[in-house]
């Protein structure tokens, strides 16, 4: 059974196996193979899942696949939709909006997916959303974006499980500016994610009277940041706000540490990535403060986090889920929970259930706001630390949790919804 | 914006020099292969990447950076030798686009192979412990490892220059670049010389890959942009000119570094602006001979 093979591979948790399974699934899809569960007459519920397995955000994307698979497996193990199973169709967006749009179109037209979840990168999700909107397919996005909340891109088929830059930077800025200082330099990747994060920081920064000394933009996928460092140093900021992501974040912090930047200023990130920190080691991330949607250490206080972590540990050899991985889990699980409540895969019925959903699947209470389907949820502030000898995954210290009632979203009116 | 003080300028120049060092090595190999074999080697970026991955594998097994620096050029030299012998050499005499397309395809195969074997996402790579620290230069910290990259590149280039200028084999290489026909008449196995030159160029690319790994980590795509940029360097320096490759490599590093201070968004673009400017004034590049591609 292709489905079983793919599950076992994912459980084994080597990258090659995960990718092999993904490729295998893609190949099977390409020749029109339809896996069927023995005895079940109905076709499976199909969820398209397009994420950038190749490229600078690959580590994050792979964990999104692992977590999304977990949600699908839980749904199937608990009986599916009256015995009807779900399956995940994983595709590689290669971090390109065009590639993602093509893959999504194929998923809809050739694979006849019932729902789409996934995508990582602010600009890629808008491309996917554009396609799903046109085809009236429910899409749950699991990557940061402000634009996806705005009337130009939003549609009733659009849900946004990830944090958005406004709520993220509001929490991080509120924490950081009073503590670390008001002279700020921004280093950001030159695309939507970087622009929206910087805009958000400036917005909250106004409240604290920050002074923006410079805004340095670099291309996504830059491999050498050293050329920016002498100038950043010469500007003498209190805080260097870096808004890059994935491998860019790893490289920035490694090189900034080598150039001694941390001795002269505090480095703050809107999103401090668990995957990147784990990959690059403690030295580069030491002392850096940032926001996150999820850290597994939340399990000490949040029962749902403990359950989620335990399931992930059981499935993937004792490891723990990442922040962006958890988005993959929640993004798929909210769809499947709504399917079960609706008793069907009919898009309108599922949308109505999702709009009414109040859920606590992994990090504490969440719900989708009515006007823009933004998931209202907590933002965590964490600081990187060296892992203790007895737990290599214990890399962040939670400094503060801004719960759903303390996060600041742009109001529906401000966004232009009546 | 910070004023462009002499200290800042000096630091930017130093950063640019370190950045240019990797370009120098890549362009040197490209130019060597082009100058001798008239092969436009599009697999050069993939060889650079493979060198870094060999180092990654060796570092994983032994944890010794110096062993990586020794192993990767040897392994890639052998691969380069095999590639020339079995893939490139059958195409000689068929026009310049045949080996170009072949190496282009080969680079895809190599990158995919690395993705299958090592995974798509790439890995960080630690600087050797002895070079992990920083030195203070003009009140700023500068990583020791970057200074090492500059010194290592200087040493490698010097050694290669001595080799080409002062050894018998170097003499044969230079003669072969001028007139392979006469060389053959003189009883020298030109095919073997070309094979060794291709292997040498590949080994230098591998060395560049190893040196770059601690700066940015290893990824299957690390050679893609480097290939394009080192081609620009080769064109600026003059296709086939070794001295040109060295000078243009450093020049590109400096231009990128200085543009980053004034207009960071234009840093990458500045490389191409430089190329356009040089080509307008000297179509054959700074030190190139005209008509090599004809």
XYZ file of C-alpha atoms in Angstrom:
712
model
C 0.000 0.000 0.000
C 1.521 3.316 -1.007
C -0.107 5.039 1.906
C 1.379 2.686 4.445
C 4.775 2.855 2.868
C 4.735 6.615 3.004
C 3.732 6.570 6.658
C 6.463 4.212 7.653
C 9.031 6.356 5.879
C 7.897 9.483 7.611
C 7.987 7.649 10.944
C 11.604 6.644 10.295
C 12.476 10.330 10.189
C 15.429 10.414 7.901
C 15.277 13.251 5.434
C 15.925 10.971 2.555
C 12.999 8.812 3.474
C 10.681 11.758 3.949
C 11.728 13.152 0.603
C 11.624 9.770 -1.015
C 8.085 9.326 0.206
C 7.149 12.781 -1.014
C 8.706 12.103 -4.390
C 7.095 8.693 -4.504
C 3.727 10.219 -3.737
C 4.352 12.790 -6.452
C 5.306 10.087 -8.938
C 2.251 8.023 -8.107
C 0.117 11.105 -8.447
C 1.698 11.874 -11.787
C 0.647 8.550 -13.295
C -2.833 8.950 -11.897
C -2.502 6.268 -9.232
C -5.257 6.424 -6.647
C -4.459 4.691 -3.381
C -7.515 3.042 -1.883
C -7.977 1.725 1.601
C -9.076 -1.873 1.599
C -12.835 -2.269 1.801
C -13.624 1.441 1.800
C -15.794 2.271 -1.149
C -15.395 6.045 -0.886
C -12.348 7.827 -2.211
C -10.105 9.376 0.443
C -10.425 13.007 1.487
C -7.543 14.646 -0.317
C -5.581 17.582 1.065
C -2.984 19.241 -1.158
C 0.103 20.400 0.732
C 2.632 22.446 -1.204
C 5.724 23.553 0.767
C 9.317 24.598 -0.181
C 11.144 21.311 0.443
C 13.979 22.595 -1.762
C 15.821 25.793 -0.908
C 16.606 27.987 2.085
C 13.369 27.104 3.962
C 13.725 23.350 3.419
C 14.225 22.325 7.077
C 11.100 24.170 8.163
C 9.070 22.767 5.253
C 10.073 19.206 6.038
C 8.811 19.516 9.583
C 5.573 20.976 8.255
C 5.129 17.770 6.240
C 5.863 15.586 9.276
C 3.353 17.446 11.420
C 0.673 17.551 8.725
C 1.060 13.783 8.261
C 0.563 13.411 11.997
C -2.767 15.260 11.831
C -3.907 13.085 8.926
C -2.916 9.890 10.704
C -4.730 10.909 13.887
C -7.848 11.633 11.869
C -7.668 8.254 10.148
C -6.873 6.348 13.345
C -9.902 7.873 15.051
C -12.213 6.625 12.316
C -11.927 9.288 9.651
C -15.175 10.709 8.329
C -17.462 7.734 9.031
C -14.697 5.421 7.916
C -13.599 7.618 5.050
C -9.867 8.240 5.344
C -7.873 11.367 4.581
C -4.632 11.617 2.665
C -2.000 14.313 2.207
C -0.607 15.092 -1.239
C 2.782 16.721 -0.701
C 4.329 18.914 -3.387
C 7.542 20.954 -3.512
C 6.994 24.675 -4.169
C 10.763 25.247 -4.394
C 10.019 28.604 -2.744
C 8.762 29.974 -6.044
C 5.300 31.559 -6.430
C 5.068 30.304 -10.024
C 6.043 26.768 -9.128
C 3.587 26.772 -6.202
C 0.778 28.086 -8.414
C 1.441 25.404 -11.041
C 1.581 22.602 -8.463
C -1.583 23.846 -6.783
C -3.403 24.023 -10.092
C -2.336 20.433 -10.818
C -3.503 19.352 -7.381
C -6.898 20.873 -8.024
C -7.415 19.929 -11.657
C -5.656 16.551 -11.904
C -5.765 15.262 -8.346
C -9.126 16.772 -7.471
C -8.047 17.693 -3.947
C -10.848 18.650 -1.573
C -8.758 21.164 0.374
C -5.405 22.871 0.215
C -3.163 23.654 3.199
C 0.440 24.673 3.495
C 2.923 26.913 1.723
C 5.753 28.757 3.375
C 6.869 32.257 2.354
C 4.709 35.338 2.347
C 4.672 35.696 -1.421
C 4.174 32.018 -2.254
C 1.042 31.699 -0.137
C -0.554 34.611 -1.987
C 0.057 32.799 -5.273
C -1.523 29.631 -3.887
C -4.406 31.606 -2.424
C -5.029 33.219 -5.774
C -5.534 29.809 -7.382
C -7.639 28.286 -4.587
C -9.801 31.404 -4.491
C -10.544 31.154 -8.210
C -11.400 27.474 -7.905
C -13.385 27.948 -4.698
C -11.251 25.518 -2.759
C -10.747 26.026 0.953
C -7.135 26.984 1.666
C -5.532 27.149 5.106
C -2.257 29.058 4.935
C 0.496 28.255 7.425
C 2.976 31.029 6.742
C 3.243 34.606 7.960
C 1.464 37.264 5.928
C -0.422 40.474 6.511
C -1.599 40.782 2.925
C -3.611 37.576 3.149
C -5.851 39.271 5.755
C -6.517 42.240 3.488
C -9.578 42.500 1.218
C -7.488 42.430 -1.960
C -6.277 38.871 -1.323
C -8.747 37.531 1.224
C -11.764 35.475 0.225
C -14.189 33.389 2.243
C -12.190 30.353 1.102
C -9.027 31.742 2.698
C -8.001 30.819 6.254
C -4.778 31.838 7.951
C -3.579 29.497 10.684
C -0.133 31.128 10.961
C 0.593 34.284 12.915
C 0.630 37.471 10.902
C 3.453 40.034 11.002
C 1.307 42.675 12.730
C 0.550 40.512 15.773
C 4.064 39.048 15.853
C 5.949 42.329 15.735
C 3.527 43.973 18.132
C 4.359 41.418 20.797
C 8.094 41.302 20.052
C 8.426 45.089 19.805
C 6.421 45.590 22.990
C 8.812 43.249 24.748
C 12.063 44.379 23.169
C 12.054 48.167 22.692
C 11.513 49.172 26.347
C 14.122 46.662 27.489
C 16.886 46.871 24.889
C 16.758 50.431 23.579
C 15.328 52.738 20.984
C 18.066 53.179 18.350
C 17.199 50.538 15.783
C 18.716 49.182 12.569
C 16.655 46.824 10.421
C 18.189 44.049 8.339
C 15.514 42.449 6.191
C 15.043 40.188 3.196
C 13.747 42.208 0.275
C 10.305 40.626 -0.165
C 6.866 40.663 1.466
C 7.874 38.905 4.711
C 10.700 41.338 5.443
C 8.697 44.389 4.419
C 5.637 43.446 6.475
C 7.694 42.595 9.551
C 9.587 45.881 9.347
C 6.353 47.819 8.872
C 4.930 46.086 11.953
C 7.951 46.917 14.100
C 7.780 50.559 13.067
C 4.103 50.633 13.898
C 4.569 49.358 17.442
C 7.857 51.264 17.695
C 5.996 54.565 17.405
C 4.448 53.877 20.798
C 7.913 53.610 22.296
C 9.533 56.402 20.290
C 12.105 54.307 18.445
C 14.579 55.911 16.084
C 15.183 53.986 12.852
C 18.831 54.486 11.895
C 18.795 52.427 8.731
C 16.867 49.790 6.823
C 19.167 47.387 5.030
C 17.530 45.112 2.475
C 19.151 41.942 1.182
C 17.967 39.423 -1.422
C 16.259 36.259 -0.149
C 18.857 33.463 -0.079
C 21.886 35.688 0.584
C 24.895 33.628 1.630
C 27.198 36.352 2.888
C 26.118 39.153 5.160
C 29.598 40.331 6.128
C 29.428 43.289 3.742
C 26.652 44.835 5.880
C 28.331 44.445 9.252
C 30.920 47.255 9.312
C 28.191 49.765 8.489
C 25.735 48.349 11.044
C 28.470 48.547 13.632
C 29.291 52.140 12.670
C 25.650 53.168 13.100
C 25.888 52.176 16.800
C 22.318 50.913 17.282
C 20.941 49.575 20.581
C 18.976 46.946 18.736
C 19.540 45.183 15.423
C 16.200 43.837 14.247
C 16.788 41.055 11.712
C 13.733 39.940 9.815
C 15.114 37.053 7.780
C 14.113 33.429 7.918
C 15.307 29.859 7.392
C 18.861 29.430 6.191
C 19.271 33.218 5.854
C 18.666 33.447 9.601
C 21.238 30.741 10.374
C 23.889 32.404 8.229
C 23.171 35.929 9.488
C 23.531 34.898 13.115
C 26.628 32.781 12.537
C 28.377 35.572 10.655
C 27.147 38.328 12.989
C 28.563 36.347 15.916
C 31.886 35.892 14.114
C 32.022 39.637 13.488
C 31.351 40.365 17.177
C 28.120 42.271 16.522
C 26.435 40.859 19.611
C 29.029 42.503 21.849
C 27.878 45.907 20.645
C 24.081 45.527 20.269
C 21.097 43.313 21.035
C 19.874 41.198 18.134
C 16.106 40.725 17.944
C 14.118 38.561 15.529
C 10.369 38.658 14.856
C 10.524 34.890 14.439
C 13.316 32.916 16.041
C 13.289 29.511 14.366
C 13.637 26.330 16.374
C 14.779 24.357 13.315
C 17.464 26.895 12.419
C 18.708 27.128 16.000
C 18.920 23.350 16.269
C 20.806 23.108 12.976
C 23.399 25.797 13.548
C 24.131 25.263 17.232
C 24.124 27.386 20.398
C 26.922 29.860 19.701
C 25.295 31.711 16.802
C 21.941 32.066 18.608
C 23.283 32.747 22.093
C 21.436 35.677 23.681
C 19.231 36.409 20.680
C 15.628 37.275 21.553
C 12.677 36.768 19.250
C 9.076 35.795 18.810
C 7.635 32.420 17.972
C 4.241 30.816 17.503
C 5.193 27.684 19.396
C 7.940 26.154 21.447
C 7.651 22.587 22.677
C 8.597 23.726 26.204
C 5.087 25.158 26.444
C 4.086 21.633 27.509
C 4.948 22.490 31.118
C 1.914 24.761 31.285
C -0.306 23.843 28.327
C -1.846 20.322 28.318
C -2.584 20.399 24.564
C 1.093 21.070 23.878
C 2.038 18.036 25.950
C -0.359 15.829 23.986
C 0.860 17.154 20.656
C 4.534 16.756 21.605
C 3.961 13.228 22.878
C 2.273 12.160 19.652
C 5.060 13.688 17.632
C 7.696 12.050 19.836
C 6.026 8.678 19.422
C 5.842 9.066 15.644
C 9.299 10.526 15.033
C 11.768 8.833 17.301
C 11.618 11.056 20.374
C 12.183 14.372 18.627
C 9.937 17.368 19.244
C 7.892 19.436 16.782
C 9.041 22.839 15.554
C 7.125 26.124 15.435
C 6.416 26.044 11.696
C 5.838 22.309 11.858
C 3.077 22.938 14.397
C 1.400 25.300 11.929
C 1.308 22.370 9.509
C -0.357 20.236 12.153
C -2.943 22.813 13.151
C -3.556 23.891 9.552
C -4.555 20.372 8.539
C -6.210 19.389 11.787
C -8.612 22.337 11.824
C -9.767 21.372 8.323
C -10.279 17.732 9.270
C -12.013 18.606 12.553
C -14.405 20.835 10.614
C -14.982 18.098 8.047
C -15.983 15.737 10.809
C -18.280 18.297 12.393
C -19.855 19.097 9.044
C -20.183 15.408 8.228
C -19.092 16.089 4.675
C -16.285 17.505 2.539
C -18.586 20.027 0.915
C -16.638 23.301 0.920
C -19.352 25.670 2.141
C -20.347 23.408 5.013
C -16.727 23.017 6.088
C -16.124 26.779 5.906
C -19.105 27.412 8.192
C -17.768 24.892 10.729
C -14.286 26.326 10.586
C -15.572 29.849 11.132
C -17.312 28.665 14.293
C -14.418 26.551 15.539
C -12.896 27.316 18.924
C -10.010 24.955 19.280
C -7.062 24.069 21.465
C -5.063 21.631 19.361
C -1.512 22.315 20.467
C -0.756 25.723 22.011
C -3.779 26.882 23.935
C -7.073 28.397 22.739
C -7.446 29.680 19.167
C -10.244 30.718 16.827
C -10.542 32.166 13.344
C -11.638 35.802 13.381
C -14.854 36.263 11.414
C -13.864 39.104 9.107
C -10.519 37.818 7.786
C -10.268 34.202 9.041
C -7.068 35.069 10.896
C -6.290 32.584 13.666
C -6.301 34.575 16.897
C -3.681 32.956 19.086
C -0.788 33.566 21.448
C 2.653 34.935 20.557
C 5.632 33.696 22.589
C 8.815 35.626 23.297
C 11.850 33.378 23.602
C 15.562 33.686 24.129
C 18.091 31.208 22.793
C 20.264 29.386 25.278
C 22.740 26.501 25.175
C 20.922 23.184 25.559
C 21.536 21.382 28.860
C 23.432 18.094 28.676
C 20.338 15.987 29.339
C 18.126 17.477 26.610
C 19.517 18.564 23.251
C 16.132 20.010 22.222
C 15.906 22.434 25.136
C 17.252 25.444 23.218
C 14.883 28.301 24.062
C 13.765 29.933 27.282
C 10.208 31.297 27.205
C 10.411 34.881 28.457
C 6.803 35.917 27.992
C 3.542 34.664 26.508
C 1.203 37.194 24.929
C -2.091 35.272 25.061
C -4.886 35.628 22.464
C -6.456 38.389 24.528
C -3.187 40.363 24.615
C -2.224 40.209 20.934
C -2.924 43.212 18.748
C -4.441 42.667 15.331
C -5.411 45.356 12.890
C -9.136 45.833 13.432
C -11.592 44.583 10.827
C -12.569 48.177 10.133
C -8.934 49.185 9.650
C -8.536 46.370 7.153
C -11.543 47.668 5.251
C -14.207 45.161 6.244
C -17.522 46.608 7.303
C 23.200 56.588 7.170
C 26.629 56.275 8.702
C 29.270 58.535 7.233
C 31.822 56.758 5.094
C 34.753 57.225 7.445
C 38.236 55.959 6.502
C 37.834 53.164 9.092
C 34.552 52.023 7.567
C 36.067 52.160 4.098
C 39.065 50.122 5.198
C 36.846 47.503 6.816
C 34.637 47.276 3.756
C 37.720 46.756 1.623
C 38.894 43.970 3.902
C 35.463 42.321 3.857
C 35.422 42.651 0.072
C 38.853 41.090 -0.202
C 37.702 38.050 1.780
C 34.577 37.842 -0.362
C 36.627 38.121 -3.551
C 38.987 35.310 -2.513
C 36.420 32.594 -3.266
C 35.640 34.204 -6.644
C 39.330 34.229 -7.426
C 39.667 30.489 -6.904
C 36.564 29.617 -8.900
C 37.406 31.952 -11.756
C 40.978 30.685 -11.804
C 39.808 27.115 -12.420
C 37.256 28.227 -14.995
C 39.813 30.276 -16.824
C 42.403 27.516 -16.722
C 39.984 25.036 -18.284
C 38.697 27.521 -20.823
C 42.122 28.820 -21.761
C 43.461 25.325 -22.412
C 40.520 23.249 -23.555
C 38.181 26.005 -24.813
C 35.561 24.253 -22.696
C 33.034 26.555 -21.058
C 32.578 24.460 -17.941
C 29.059 24.851 -16.600
C 29.625 22.083 -14.071
C 32.186 24.198 -12.237
C 29.641 25.402 -9.676
C 28.538 21.825 -9.067
C 32.170 20.762 -8.539
C 32.540 23.593 -6.029
C 29.432 22.330 -4.244
C 30.645 18.719 -4.373
C 33.941 19.804 -2.833
C 32.039 21.325 0.060
C 29.968 18.150 0.485
C 33.047 15.924 0.427
C 34.415 18.165 3.168
C 31.107 17.875 5.018
C 31.271 14.082 4.824
C 34.930 13.956 5.877
C 34.268 16.407 8.722
C 31.393 14.201 9.845
C 33.684 11.175 9.966
C 36.845 12.709 11.357
C 35.989 16.194 12.615
C 39.242 17.420 11.095
C 38.982 20.472 8.836
C 42.534 20.167 7.512
C 41.833 16.644 6.349
C 38.775 18.017 4.513
C 40.925 20.608 2.809
C 43.268 17.833 1.674
C 40.666 15.215 0.710
C 38.159 17.274 -1.270
C 40.572 18.435 -4.022
C 41.888 14.884 -4.444
C 38.407 13.360 -4.723
C 37.173 16.084 -7.064
C 40.398 15.973 -9.063
C 39.716 12.297 -9.738
C 36.092 13.050 -10.627
C 37.241 15.841 -12.939
C 39.726 13.497 -14.583
C 36.992 10.942 -15.198
C 34.555 13.557 -16.486
C 37.062 14.851 -19.018
C 38.119 11.364 -20.087
C 34.665 9.857 -20.572
C 32.288 12.772 -21.126
C 34.060 15.857 -22.394
C 36.887 14.500 -24.570
C 34.607 12.687 -27.060
C 33.146 16.083 -27.879
C 36.367 17.813 -28.907
C 36.276 19.195 -32.408
C 32.518 19.549 -32.419
C 32.156 23.185 -31.523
C 32.083 25.007 -28.241
C 28.400 24.459 -27.463
C 28.682 20.653 -27.156
C 30.804 20.537 -23.978
C 28.884 23.565 -22.711
C 25.576 21.709 -22.907
C 27.106 18.533 -21.550
C 28.562 20.204 -18.464
C 25.310 22.117 -18.021
C 23.405 18.831 -17.891
C 26.063 17.273 -15.691
C 25.651 20.037 -13.122
C 21.944 19.187 -12.824
C 22.754 15.517 -12.341
C 25.331 16.282 -9.646
C 23.057 18.663 -7.744
C 20.180 16.146 -7.827
C 22.502 13.362 -6.719
C 23.606 15.397 -3.712
C 19.965 16.171 -2.872
C 19.182 12.452 -2.930
C 22.205 11.430 -0.877
C 22.443 14.276 1.653
C 18.938 15.751 1.571
C 17.614 18.968 0.149
C 17.961 21.287 3.083
C 21.703 21.832 3.542
C 23.807 21.847 6.706
C 25.840 24.301 8.736
C 29.586 23.775 8.784
C 31.815 24.835 11.679
C 35.004 26.802 11.242
C 38.072 24.860 12.388
C 38.568 25.375 16.117
C 41.975 26.989 15.659
C 40.443 29.725 13.492
C 37.120 30.184 15.292
C 38.006 33.455 17.020
C 38.186 37.058 15.884
C 40.925 39.663 15.796
C 40.359 43.310 16.515
C 40.920 45.540 13.503
C 40.180 49.266 13.756
C 37.906 48.714 16.733
C 35.875 46.039 14.960
C 36.037 42.302 15.309
C 37.092 40.494 12.192
C 36.818 36.692 12.034
C 40.164 34.963 11.931
C 38.769 32.433 9.496
C 38.145 35.079 6.831
C 41.732 36.220 7.071
C 42.727 32.594 6.662
C 40.611 32.342 3.486
C 42.446 35.333 2.024
C 45.838 33.885 2.978
C 44.952 30.403 1.705
C 43.747 31.817 -1.605
C 46.956 33.829 -1.948
C 49.030 30.721 -1.277
C 47.078 28.573 -3.717
C 47.270 31.179 -6.467
C 50.982 31.682 -5.888
C 51.628 27.933 -5.987
C 49.640 27.592 -9.199
C 51.442 30.508 -10.776
C 54.821 28.990 -9.901
C 53.621 25.658 -11.244
C 52.457 27.086 -14.565
C 55.416 29.417 -15.026
C 58.343 27.392 -13.731
C 57.724 23.668 -14.178
C 58.057 21.592 -17.324
C 54.442 20.561 -17.105
C 53.521 24.207 -16.809
C 55.494 24.889 -19.949
C 53.549 22.167 -21.742
C 50.276 23.652 -20.475
C 51.191 27.070 -21.793
C 52.371 25.663 -25.092
C 49.196 23.586 -25.375
C 47.086 26.681 -24.894
C 48.930 28.410 -27.762
C 49.132 25.596 -30.272
C 48.064 22.041 -29.438
C 48.858 20.921 -33.024
C 52.588 21.626 -32.750
C 52.647 20.100 -29.277
C 51.219 16.889 -30.691
C 53.815 16.886 -33.455
C 56.477 17.168 -30.778
C 55.280 13.844 -29.398
C 53.371 15.055 -26.357
C 50.121 13.327 -25.406
C 47.934 16.427 -25.502
C 44.848 14.479 -24.444
C 46.550 13.537 -21.196
C 47.628 17.127 -20.579
C 44.063 18.335 -21.046
C 42.750 15.667 -18.719
C 45.170 16.776 -16.022
C 44.293 20.430 -16.555
C 40.594 19.668 -16.232
C 41.320 17.687 -13.057
C 43.395 20.558 -11.698
C 40.656 23.107 -12.393
C 38.116 20.847 -10.703
C 40.377 20.357 -7.689
C 40.702 24.133 -7.275
C 36.915 24.463 -7.405
C 36.688 21.833 -4.668
C 39.154 23.770 -2.563
C 37.055 26.894 -2.978
C 34.027 24.865 -1.861
C 35.792 23.678 1.293
C 36.954 27.199 2.119
C 33.452 28.607 1.584
C 31.691 25.937 3.676
C 32.462 27.413 7.122
C 31.333 30.836 5.893
C 27.865 29.858 4.701
C 27.311 26.142 5.335
C 26.741 23.575 2.597
C 23.659 23.355 0.377
C 23.004 21.580 -2.915
C 22.357 24.950 -4.576
C 25.460 26.740 -3.281
C 27.193 26.401 -6.649
C 24.376 27.851 -8.744
C 24.799 31.537 -8.040
C 28.550 31.149 -7.563
C 28.867 29.715 -11.055
C 27.139 32.676 -12.655
C 29.119 35.168 -10.613
C 32.430 33.481 -11.316
C 31.624 33.481 -15.014
C 31.160 37.197 -14.734
C 34.528 37.382 -12.999
C 36.130 35.347 -15.783
C 34.572 37.560 -18.436
C 35.699 40.717 -16.634
C 39.211 39.338 -16.247
C 39.302 38.031 -19.794
C 38.330 34.458 -20.683
C 41.357 32.239 -20.312
C 43.531 34.752 -18.499
C 44.741 33.501 -15.123
C 46.051 36.882 -13.968
C 42.780 38.411 -15.122
C 40.790 35.911 -13.042
C 42.709 36.838 -9.904
C 42.431 40.565 -10.399
C 38.785 40.488 -11.466
C 37.869 38.198 -8.557
C 39.233 40.684 -6.057
C 37.697 43.575 -7.977
C 34.232 41.993 -7.874
C 34.554 41.335 -4.132
C 35.480 44.965 -3.527
C 32.725 46.340 -5.761
C 30.079 44.224 -4.006
C 31.367 45.269 -0.612
C 31.474 48.981 -1.394
C 28.078 48.966 -3.116
C 26.620 47.339 0.003
C 27.450 50.419 2.044
C 25.834 52.866 -0.315
C 22.982 50.827 -1.790
C 22.660 47.318 -0.312
C 19.838 46.391 -2.702
C 22.145 46.918 -5.651
C 25.037 44.833 -4.287
C 24.410 41.809 -6.496
C 23.495 43.959 -9.470
C 26.798 45.819 -9.175
C 28.640 42.708 -10.386
C 26.764 42.817 -13.675
C 27.094 46.585 -13.966
C 30.845 46.130 -13.622
C 30.809 43.477 -16.329
C 28.814 45.694 -18.663
C 31.171 48.591 -18.097
C 34.281 46.490 -18.720
C 32.805 44.896 -21.838
C 31.911 48.286 -23.275
C 35.463 49.496 -22.898
C 37.340 46.229 -23.490
C 35.158 43.548 -25.122
C 37.810 40.876 -24.517
C 37.950 41.596 -20.761
C 40.760 43.188 -18.792
C 43.472 40.739 -19.834
C 41.734 38.625 -22.415
C 42.862 37.756 -25.903
C 40.258 38.535 -28.532
C 38.728 35.802 -30.670
C 39.117 32.782 -28.360
C 35.504 31.810 -28.788
C 35.640 32.095 -32.583
